[in-house]
PDB file of C-alpha atoms in Angstrom:
ATOM      1  CA  UNK A 173     228.501  37.091 -59.884  1.00  0.00           C
ATOM      2  CA  UNK A 174     227.659  33.750 -58.313  1.00  0.00           C
ATOM      3  CA  UNK A 175     230.290  33.926 -55.572  1.00  0.00           C
ATOM      4  CA  UNK A 176     231.746  36.471 -53.194  1.00  0.00           C
ATOM      5  CA  UNK A 177     230.266  38.175 -50.114  1.00  0.00           C
ATOM      6  CA  UNK A 178     227.891  40.377 -52.145  1.00  0.00           C
ATOM      7  CA  UNK A 179     226.717  37.764 -54.649  1.00  0.00           C
ATOM      8  CA  UNK A 180     223.128  37.941 -53.405  1.00  0.00           C
ATOM      9  CA  UNK A 181     222.680  41.671 -53.947  1.00  0.00           C
ATOM     10  CA  UNK A 182     220.409  42.843 -56.787  1.00  0.00           C
ATOM     11  CA  UNK A 183     222.379  44.112 -59.769  1.00  0.00           C
ATOM     12  CA  UNK A 184     220.642  47.092 -61.307  1.00  0.00           C
ATOM     13  CA  UNK A 185     222.526  49.260 -63.784  1.00  0.00           C
ATOM     14  CA  UNK A 186     222.597  52.405 -61.648  1.00  0.00           C
ATOM     15  CA  UNK A 187     223.786  50.508 -58.576  1.00  0.00           C
ATOM     16  CA  UNK A 188     226.617  48.870 -60.492  1.00  0.00           C
ATOM     17  CA  UNK A 189     227.662  52.160 -62.107  1.00  0.00           C
ATOM     18  CA  UNK A 190     228.092  53.561 -58.615  1.00  0.00           C
ATOM     19  CA  UNK A 191     229.733  50.508 -57.048  1.00  0.00           C
ATOM     20  CA  UNK A 192     232.209  50.114 -59.918  1.00  0.00           C
ATOM     21  CA  UNK A 193     233.807  53.545 -59.551  1.00  0.00           C
ATOM     22  CA  UNK A 194     232.479  54.765 -62.896  1.00  0.00           C
ATOM     23  CA  UNK A 195     230.147  57.377 -61.414  1.00  0.00           C
ATOM     24  CA  UNK A 196     232.917  58.733 -59.196  1.00  0.00           C
ATOM     25  CA  UNK A 197     234.858  59.444 -62.399  1.00  0.00           C
ATOM     26  CA  UNK A 198     231.920  60.999 -64.244  1.00  0.00           C
ATOM     27  CA  UNK A 199     230.954  64.646 -63.790  1.00  0.00           C
ATOM     28  CA  UNK A 200     232.802  67.817 -62.871  1.00  0.00           C
ATOM     29  CA  UNK A 201     235.162  68.188 -59.892  1.00  0.00           C
ATOM     30  CA  UNK A 202     232.845  70.587 -58.062  1.00  0.00           C
ATOM     31  CA  UNK A 203     229.678  68.585 -58.768  1.00  0.00           C
ATOM     32  CA  UNK A 204     228.164  65.274 -57.672  1.00  0.00           C
ATOM     33  CA  UNK A 205     228.885  61.893 -59.253  1.00  0.00           C
ATOM     34  CA  UNK A 206     226.902  61.412 -62.475  1.00  0.00           C
ATOM     35  CA  UNK A 207     225.669  58.295 -64.251  1.00  0.00           C
ATOM     36  CA  UNK A 208     226.108  57.867 -67.980  1.00  0.00           C
ATOM     37  CA  UNK A 209     223.324  58.901 -70.332  1.00  0.00           C
ATOM     38  CA  UNK A 210     222.374  55.296 -71.051  1.00  0.00           C
ATOM     39  CA  UNK A 211     222.370  51.989 -69.160  1.00  0.00           C
ATOM     40  CA  UNK A 212     226.016  51.256 -69.842  1.00  0.00           C
ATOM     41  CA  UNK A 213     226.377  48.514 -67.203  1.00  0.00           C
ATOM     42  CA  UNK A 214     223.385  46.593 -68.556  1.00  0.00           C
ATOM     43  CA  UNK A 215     224.552  46.990 -72.142  1.00  0.00           C
ATOM     44  CA  UNK A 216     228.188  46.145 -71.476  1.00  0.00           C
ATOM     45  CA  UNK A 217     227.276  43.058 -69.439  1.00  0.00           C
ATOM     46  CA  UNK A 218     225.093  41.799 -72.278  1.00  0.00           C
ATOM     47  CA  UNK A 219     227.828  42.465 -74.811  1.00  0.00           C
ATOM     48  CA  UNK A 220     230.400  40.609 -72.715  1.00  0.00           C
ATOM     49  CA  UNK A 221     227.956  37.727 -72.286  1.00  0.00           C
ATOM     50  CA  UNK A 222     227.676  37.491 -76.072  1.00  0.00           C
ATOM     51  CA  UNK A 223     231.478  37.418 -76.335  1.00  0.00           C
ATOM     52  CA  UNK A 224     231.602  34.714 -73.679  1.00  0.00           C
ATOM     53  CA  UNK A 225     229.058  32.582 -75.533  1.00  0.00           C
ATOM     54  CA  UNK A 226     231.071  32.851 -78.747  1.00  0.00           C
ATOM     55  CA  UNK A 227     234.247  31.848 -76.879  1.00  0.00           C
ATOM     56  CA  UNK A 228     232.464  28.860 -75.357  1.00  0.00           C
ATOM     57  CA  UNK A 229     231.226  27.805 -78.791  1.00  0.00           C
ATOM     58  CA  UNK A 230     234.761  27.971 -80.184  1.00  0.00           C
ATOM     59  CA  UNK A 231     235.990  25.922 -77.227  1.00  0.00           C
ATOM     60  CA  UNK A 232     233.269  23.356 -77.867  1.00  0.00           C
ATOM     61  CA  UNK A 233     234.399  23.047 -81.474  1.00  0.00           C
ATOM     62  CA  UNK A 234     237.891  22.168 -80.235  1.00  0.00           C
ATOM     63  CA  UNK A 235     237.064  20.017 -77.214  1.00  0.00           C
ATOM     64  CA  UNK A 236     233.570  18.711 -77.910  1.00  0.00           C
ATOM     65  CA  UNK A 237     232.478  19.848 -74.441  1.00  0.00           C
ATOM     66  CA  UNK A 238     230.152  22.663 -73.482  1.00  0.00           C
ATOM     67  CA  UNK A 239     230.625  24.862 -70.447  1.00  0.00           C
ATOM     68  CA  UNK A 240     228.927  27.442 -68.277  1.00  0.00           C
ATOM     69  CA  UNK A 241     229.481  31.119 -69.128  1.00  0.00           C
ATOM     70  CA  UNK A 242     229.363  33.506 -66.156  1.00  0.00           C
ATOM     71  CA  UNK A 243     229.384  37.290 -66.538  1.00  0.00           C
ATOM     72  CA  UNK A 244     229.164  39.586 -63.510  1.00  0.00           C
ATOM     73  CA  UNK A 245     228.082  43.194 -64.126  1.00  0.00           C
ATOM     74  CA  UNK A 246     230.470  44.566 -61.505  1.00  0.00           C
ATOM     75  CA  UNK A 247     233.473  42.826 -63.053  1.00  0.00           C
ATOM     76  CA  UNK A 248     232.466  44.025 -66.505  1.00  0.00           C
ATOM     77  CA  UNK A 249     232.368  47.619 -65.311  1.00  0.00           C
ATOM     78  CA  UNK A 250     235.655  47.215 -63.433  1.00  0.00           C
ATOM     79  CA  UNK A 251     237.250  46.115 -66.715  1.00  0.00           C
ATOM     80  CA  UNK A 252     235.837  49.195 -68.461  1.00  0.00           C
ATOM     81  CA  UNK A 253     237.679  51.499 -66.061  1.00  0.00           C
ATOM     82  CA  UNK A 254     240.702  50.707 -68.291  1.00  0.00           C
ATOM     83  CA  UNK A 255     243.545  53.197 -67.761  1.00  0.00           C
ATOM     84  CA  UNK A 256     241.744  54.898 -64.881  1.00  0.00           C
ATOM     85  CA  UNK A 257     241.561  51.620 -62.994  1.00  0.00           C
ATOM     86  CA  UNK A 258     245.155  50.779 -63.796  1.00  0.00           C
ATOM     87  CA  UNK A 259     246.241  54.220 -62.600  1.00  0.00           C
ATOM     88  CA  UNK A 260     244.917  53.339 -59.149  1.00  0.00           C
ATOM     89  CA  UNK A 261     246.344  49.805 -59.178  1.00  0.00           C
ATOM     90  CA  UNK A 262     249.763  51.193 -60.113  1.00  0.00           C
ATOM     91  CA  UNK A 263     249.887  54.193 -57.765  1.00  0.00           C
ATOM     92  CA  UNK A 264     247.336  53.595 -55.012  1.00  0.00           C
ATOM     93  CA  UNK A 265     245.732  56.960 -55.797  1.00  0.00           C
ATOM     94  CA  UNK A 266     242.125  57.018 -57.023  1.00  0.00           C
ATOM     95  CA  UNK A 267     241.568  59.210 -60.092  1.00  0.00           C
ATOM     96  CA  UNK A 268     238.996  61.929 -59.531  1.00  0.00           C
ATOM     97  CA  UNK A 269     236.332  63.567 -61.652  1.00  0.00           C
ATOM     98  CA  UNK A 270     237.757  65.868 -64.306  1.00  0.00           C
ATOM     99  CA  UNK A 271     234.677  66.815 -66.289  1.00  0.00           C
ATOM    100  CA  UNK A 272     235.576  66.652 -69.976  1.00  0.00           C
ATOM    101  CA  UNK A 273     239.330  66.772 -69.422  1.00  0.00           C
ATOM    102  CA  UNK A 274     241.677  63.945 -70.349  1.00  0.00           C
ATOM    103  CA  UNK A 275     244.256  63.206 -67.648  1.00  0.00           C
ATOM    104  CA  UNK A 276     247.249  63.241 -69.994  1.00  0.00           C
ATOM    105  CA  UNK A 277     246.183  64.962 -73.246  1.00  0.00           C
ATOM    106  CA  UNK A 278     245.473  68.681 -73.771  1.00  0.00           C
ATOM    107  CA  UNK A 279     243.419  69.845 -75.592  1.00  0.00           C
ATOM    108  CA  UNK A 280     241.207  66.771 -75.606  1.00  0.00           C
ATOM    109  CA  UNK A 281     237.850  68.043 -74.417  1.00  0.00           C
ATOM    110  CA  UNK A 282     234.756  70.127 -75.105  1.00  0.00           C
ATOM    111  CA  UNK A 283     234.758  73.763 -76.179  1.00  0.00           C
ATOM    112  CA  UNK A 284     231.895  76.190 -76.666  1.00  0.00           C
ATOM    113  CA  UNK A 285     231.734  77.914 -80.029  1.00  0.00           C
ATOM    114  CA  UNK A 286     229.516  80.865 -80.922  1.00  0.00           C
ATOM    115  CA  UNK A 287     226.468  78.653 -81.540  1.00  0.00           C
ATOM    116  CA  UNK A 288     227.097  75.321 -79.821  1.00  0.00           C
ATOM    117  CA  UNK A 289     229.658  72.861 -78.534  1.00  0.00           C
ATOM    118  CA  UNK A 290     232.358  70.828 -80.228  1.00  0.00           C
ATOM    119  CA  UNK A 291     234.907  68.224 -79.210  1.00  0.00           C
ATOM    120  CA  UNK A 292     238.617  68.490 -79.971  1.00  0.00           C
ATOM    121  CA  UNK A 293     241.183  65.695 -79.907  1.00  0.00           C
ATOM    122  CA  UNK A 294     244.752  66.987 -80.196  1.00  0.00           C
ATOM    123  CA  UNK A 295     246.623  63.867 -79.128  1.00  0.00           C
ATOM    124  CA  UNK A 296     250.187  64.646 -80.234  1.00  0.00           C
ATOM    125  CA  UNK A 297     252.538  67.473 -81.156  1.00  0.00           C
ATOM    126  CA  UNK A 298     252.034  67.100 -84.899  1.00  0.00           C
ATOM    127  CA  UNK A 299     248.302  67.626 -84.443  1.00  0.00           C
ATOM    128  CA  UNK A 300     249.020  70.502 -82.069  1.00  0.00           C
ATOM    129  CA  UNK A 301     250.966  72.379 -84.750  1.00  0.00           C
ATOM    130  CA  UNK A 302     248.198  71.891 -87.314  1.00  0.00           C
ATOM    131  CA  UNK A 303     245.585  72.779 -84.716  1.00  0.00           C
ATOM    132  CA  UNK A 304     247.251  76.118 -83.958  1.00  0.00           C
ATOM    133  CA  UNK A 305     247.483  76.914 -87.654  1.00  0.00           C
ATOM    134  CA  UNK A 306     243.791  76.100 -88.147  1.00  0.00           C
ATOM    135  CA  UNK A 307     242.915  78.454 -85.302  1.00  0.00           C
ATOM    136  CA  UNK A 308     244.920  81.240 -86.913  1.00  0.00           C
ATOM    137  CA  UNK A 309     247.303  81.243 -83.948  1.00  0.00           C
ATOM    138  CA  UNK A 310     250.462  79.502 -85.247  1.00  0.00           C
ATOM    139  CA  UNK A 311     252.571  81.197 -82.576  1.00  0.00           C
ATOM    140  CA  UNK A 312     250.954  79.033 -79.889  1.00  0.00           C
ATOM    141  CA  UNK A 313     252.661  75.954 -81.340  1.00  0.00           C
ATOM    142  CA  UNK A 314     256.064  77.390 -80.395  1.00  0.00           C
ATOM    143  CA  UNK A 315     255.025  78.880 -77.064  1.00  0.00           C
ATOM    144  CA  UNK A 316     257.333  77.304 -74.470  1.00  0.00           C
ATOM    145  CA  UNK A 317     254.353  76.655 -72.180  1.00  0.00           C
ATOM    146  CA  UNK A 318     252.584  74.533 -74.764  1.00  0.00           C
ATOM    147  CA  UNK A 319     255.192  73.062 -77.130  1.00  0.00           C
ATOM    148  CA  UNK A 320     255.147  69.511 -75.695  1.00  0.00           C
ATOM    149  CA  UNK A 321     252.400  67.197 -74.495  1.00  0.00           C
ATOM    150  CA  UNK A 322     253.703  67.361 -70.928  1.00  0.00           C
ATOM    151  CA  UNK A 323     253.841  71.168 -70.904  1.00  0.00           C
ATOM    152  CA  UNK A 324     250.322  71.457 -72.269  1.00  0.00           C
ATOM    153  CA  UNK A 325     249.107  69.273 -69.414  1.00  0.00           C
ATOM    154  CA  UNK A 326     251.155  71.294 -66.919  1.00  0.00           C
ATOM    155  CA  UNK A 327     249.700  74.582 -68.189  1.00  0.00           C
ATOM    156  CA  UNK A 328     246.177  73.302 -68.805  1.00  0.00           C
ATOM    157  CA  UNK A 329     244.669  76.015 -66.590  1.00  0.00           C
ATOM    158  CA  UNK A 330     246.156  78.680 -68.861  1.00  0.00           C
ATOM    159  CA  UNK A 331     245.734  76.991 -72.230  1.00  0.00           C
ATOM    160  CA  UNK A 332     242.120  75.816 -72.027  1.00  0.00           C
ATOM    161  CA  UNK A 333     240.578  79.238 -71.212  1.00  0.00           C
ATOM    162  CA  UNK A 334     242.689  80.786 -73.972  1.00  0.00           C
ATOM    163  CA  UNK A 335     241.369  78.271 -76.488  1.00  0.00           C
ATOM    164  CA  UNK A 336     237.867  78.825 -75.172  1.00  0.00           C
ATOM    165  CA  UNK A 337     238.106  82.517 -76.023  1.00  0.00           C
ATOM    166  CA  UNK A 338     239.216  81.662 -79.555  1.00  0.00           C
ATOM    167  CA  UNK A 339     236.449  79.123 -80.187  1.00  0.00           C
ATOM    168  CA  UNK A 340     233.806  81.562 -78.955  1.00  0.00           C
ATOM    169  CA  UNK A 341     234.495  83.839 -81.927  1.00  0.00           C
ATOM    170  CA  UNK A 342     233.004  81.577 -84.639  1.00  0.00           C
ATOM    171  CA  UNK A 343     230.242  78.974 -85.083  1.00  0.00           C
ATOM    172  CA  UNK A 344     230.781  75.228 -84.845  1.00  0.00           C
ATOM    173  CA  UNK A 345     230.550  74.685 -88.620  1.00  0.00           C
ATOM    174  CA  UNK A 346     233.354  77.162 -89.256  1.00  0.00           C
ATOM    175  CA  UNK A 347     235.670  75.460 -86.792  1.00  0.00           C
ATOM    176  CA  UNK A 348     234.865  71.991 -88.102  1.00  0.00           C
ATOM    177  CA  UNK A 349     235.678  73.099 -91.632  1.00  0.00           C
ATOM    178  CA  UNK A 350     238.995  74.641 -90.608  1.00  0.00           C
ATOM    179  CA  UNK A 351     239.993  71.746 -88.381  1.00  0.00           C
ATOM    180  CA  UNK A 352     238.906  69.192 -90.956  1.00  0.00           C
ATOM    181  CA  UNK A 353     241.051  70.808 -93.625  1.00  0.00           C
ATOM    182  CA  UNK A 354     243.982  70.630 -91.211  1.00  0.00           C
ATOM    183  CA  UNK A 355     243.327  66.967 -90.402  1.00  0.00           C
ATOM    184  CA  UNK A 356     242.598  67.681 -86.741  1.00  0.00           C
ATOM    185  CA  UNK A 357     240.036  65.345 -85.104  1.00  0.00           C
ATOM    186  CA  UNK A 358     236.959  67.352 -84.092  1.00  0.00           C
ATOM    187  CA  UNK A 359     233.210  66.939 -83.998  1.00  0.00           C
ATOM    188  CA  UNK A 360     229.987  68.696 -83.131  1.00  0.00           C
ATOM    189  CA  UNK A 361     228.177  67.700 -79.952  1.00  0.00           C
ATOM    190  CA  UNK A 362     224.817  66.656 -81.346  1.00  0.00           C
ATOM    191  CA  UNK A 363     221.474  65.972 -79.777  1.00  0.00           C
ATOM    192  CA  UNK A 364     220.180  62.411 -80.036  1.00  0.00           C
ATOM    193  CA  UNK A 365     217.882  63.558 -82.830  1.00  0.00           C
ATOM    194  CA  UNK A 366     220.687  65.241 -84.750  1.00  0.00           C
ATOM    195  CA  UNK A 367     222.842  62.142 -84.425  1.00  0.00           C
ATOM    196  CA  UNK A 368     220.194  59.657 -85.575  1.00  0.00           C
ATOM    197  CA  UNK A 369     219.029  61.909 -88.413  1.00  0.00           C
ATOM    198  CA  UNK A 370     222.568  62.592 -89.629  1.00  0.00           C
ATOM    199  CA  UNK A 371     223.388  62.306 -93.310  1.00  0.00           C
ATOM    200  CA  UNK A 372     226.203  59.886 -92.515  1.00  0.00           C
ATOM    201  CA  UNK A 373     224.019  57.352 -90.678  1.00  0.00           C
ATOM    202  CA  UNK A 374     221.377  57.685 -93.364  1.00  0.00           C
ATOM    203  CA  UNK A 375     223.922  57.006 -96.111  1.00  0.00           C
ATOM    204  CA  UNK A 376     225.189  53.977 -94.208  1.00  0.00           C
ATOM    205  CA  UNK A 377     221.679  52.578 -93.862  1.00  0.00           C
ATOM    206  CA  UNK A 378     222.118  52.522 -90.095  1.00  0.00           C
ATOM    207  CA  UNK A 379     218.525  53.557 -89.361  1.00  0.00           C
ATOM    208  CA  UNK A 380     216.044  51.049 -90.752  1.00  0.00           C
ATOM    209  CA  UNK A 381     212.242  51.084 -91.109  1.00  0.00           C
ATOM    210  CA  UNK A 382     210.173  48.313 -89.512  1.00  0.00           C
ATOM    211  CA  UNK A 383     206.449  47.671 -89.402  1.00  0.00           C
ATOM    212  CA  UNK A 384     204.843  47.442 -85.966  1.00  0.00           C
ATOM    213  CA  UNK A 385     201.455  45.697 -85.673  1.00  0.00           C
ATOM    214  CA  UNK A 386     199.887  48.606 -83.777  1.00  0.00           C
ATOM    215  CA  UNK A 387     202.210  51.600 -84.294  1.00  0.00           C
ATOM    216  CA  UNK A 388     202.662  51.174 -88.046  1.00  0.00           C
ATOM    217  CA  UNK A 389     205.949  52.041 -89.720  1.00  0.00           C
ATOM    218  CA  UNK A 390     208.674  53.132 -87.319  1.00  0.00           C
ATOM    219  CA  UNK A 391     212.449  53.517 -87.396  1.00  0.00           C
ATOM    220  CA  UNK A 392     215.038  51.548 -85.446  1.00  0.00           C
ATOM    221  CA  UNK A 393     218.825  51.451 -85.214  1.00  0.00           C
ATOM    222  CA  UNK A 394     220.172  48.569 -87.276  1.00  0.00           C
ATOM    223  CA  UNK A 395     222.928  46.095 -86.319  1.00  0.00           C
ATOM    224  CA  UNK A 396     226.250  47.929 -85.752  1.00  0.00           C
ATOM    225  CA  UNK A 397     228.296  44.851 -86.688  1.00  0.00           C
ATOM    226  CA  UNK A 398     228.452  44.401 -90.451  1.00  0.00           C
ATOM    227  CA  UNK A 399     229.375  41.007 -91.836  1.00  0.00           C
ATOM    228  CA  UNK A 400     230.008  41.663 -95.507  1.00  0.00           C
ATOM    229  CA  UNK A 401     229.491  38.055 -96.596  1.00  0.00           C
ATOM    230  CA  UNK A 402     226.580  37.227 -94.282  1.00  0.00           C
ATOM    231  CA  UNK A 403     225.000  40.535 -93.236  1.00  0.00           C
ATOM    232  CA  UNK A 404     222.406  40.654 -90.499  1.00  0.00           C
ATOM    233  CA  UNK A 405     219.195  42.615 -90.423  1.00  0.00           C
ATOM    234  CA  UNK A 406     216.500  43.825 -88.061  1.00  0.00           C
ATOM    235  CA  UNK A 407     213.885  41.064 -88.117  1.00  0.00           C
ATOM    236  CA  UNK A 408     211.156  43.328 -86.786  1.00  0.00           C
ATOM    237  CA  UNK A 409     210.062  45.390 -83.803  1.00  0.00           C
ATOM    238  CA  UNK A 410     209.749  44.088 -80.260  1.00  0.00           C
ATOM    239  CA  UNK A 411     206.844  41.598 -80.147  1.00  0.00           C
ATOM    240  CA  UNK A 412     203.529  42.331 -78.509  1.00  0.00           C
ATOM    241  CA  UNK A 413     202.787  40.600 -75.220  1.00  0.00           C
ATOM    242  CA  UNK A 414     202.087  36.955 -76.037  1.00  0.00           C
ATOM    243  CA  UNK A 415     202.486  37.474 -79.781  1.00  0.00           C
ATOM    244  CA  UNK A 416     204.619  34.354 -80.249  1.00  0.00           C
ATOM    245  CA  UNK A 417     203.284  32.192 -77.429  1.00  0.00           C
ATOM    246  CA  UNK A 418     201.490  29.691 -79.651  1.00  0.00           C
ATOM    247  CA  UNK A 419     204.363  29.515 -82.117  1.00  0.00           C
ATOM    248  CA  UNK A 420     206.844  28.735 -79.345  1.00  0.00           C
ATOM    249  CA  UNK A 421     204.592  26.168 -77.677  1.00  0.00           C
ATOM    250  CA  UNK A 422     203.754  24.308 -80.876  1.00  0.00           C
ATOM    251  CA  UNK A 423     206.870  24.601 -83.032  1.00  0.00           C
ATOM    252  CA  UNK A 424     209.574  24.608 -80.367  1.00  0.00           C
ATOM    253  CA  UNK A 425     208.044  22.716 -77.461  1.00  0.00           C
ATOM    254  CA  UNK A 426     205.852  20.290 -79.384  1.00  0.00           C
ATOM    255  CA  UNK A 427     202.451  21.117 -77.881  1.00  0.00           C
ATOM    256  CA  UNK A 428     199.383  20.433 -80.015  1.00  0.00           C
ATOM    257  CA  UNK A 429     196.889  23.168 -80.825  1.00  0.00           C
ATOM    258  CA  UNK A 430     194.381  21.452 -78.546  1.00  0.00           C
ATOM    259  CA  UNK A 431     196.874  21.450 -75.682  1.00  0.00           C
ATOM    260  CA  UNK A 432     197.588  25.146 -76.205  1.00  0.00           C
ATOM    261  CA  UNK A 433     193.846  25.840 -76.152  1.00  0.00           C
ATOM    262  CA  UNK A 434     193.655  23.975 -72.870  1.00  0.00           C
ATOM    263  CA  UNK A 435     196.511  25.996 -71.411  1.00  0.00           C
ATOM    264  CA  UNK A 436     194.774  29.213 -72.425  1.00  0.00           C
ATOM    265  CA  UNK A 437     191.493  28.052 -70.876  1.00  0.00           C
ATOM    266  CA  UNK A 438     193.312  27.236 -67.641  1.00  0.00           C
ATOM    267  CA  UNK A 439     194.948  30.673 -67.588  1.00  0.00           C
ATOM    268  CA  UNK A 440     198.432  29.210 -67.854  1.00  0.00           C
ATOM    269  CA  UNK A 441     199.219  31.271 -70.956  1.00  0.00           C
TER     270      UNK A 441
END
């Protein structure tokens, strides 16, 4: 941000992840703090900046006046703490790392099957009953230790290892089929390659081909926001160094070709 006692500090993604409390929440209780697998602070700050610009444009339509839009990476990440941040503000107790556990939902985490990992989201008692039936263990739904959300959280240390033993008996695909038929939210933990090559993304047209001037045809992730009346598209790959210099100088800034030649000769561009 532009104010405050630390306004002059450099704001790199990793630094902000640590300073915001996010890294202290990420990882397992007996391990060190861990950053996310991508540059979430950079990406979230850019996304919020885009939102801010749109808000300012709407305000201009109403008032006729423009305004400055300020987005601070640290504040963006503080807002993304969501319920974890509010838990501290309400109780004065900082939440700690829990690995893949959810603080108030069980089971809502990662399990290892016979050939890989899957995620399970059993967020209410109706899902819990269907989940137990899909596992072939309907009696667990009526077990007094697990028959309410609160009791499942209370007996997490007993329930999670028990479920782990069950999931270890069959491959991921088998569990996903059973859970899907029961309407229980579940998914395979995929590699980046598996995710981007998935049939679903391919059918959605989410991965698009572009032509690079030196690398040839390559694939990129398309726009995730779909406007059905005015859809966007990937205009092309990242430009080469200086690829659009002359276009910008002549078409946007009004320089003549002779002036651009002079700038090149002087080493300015």
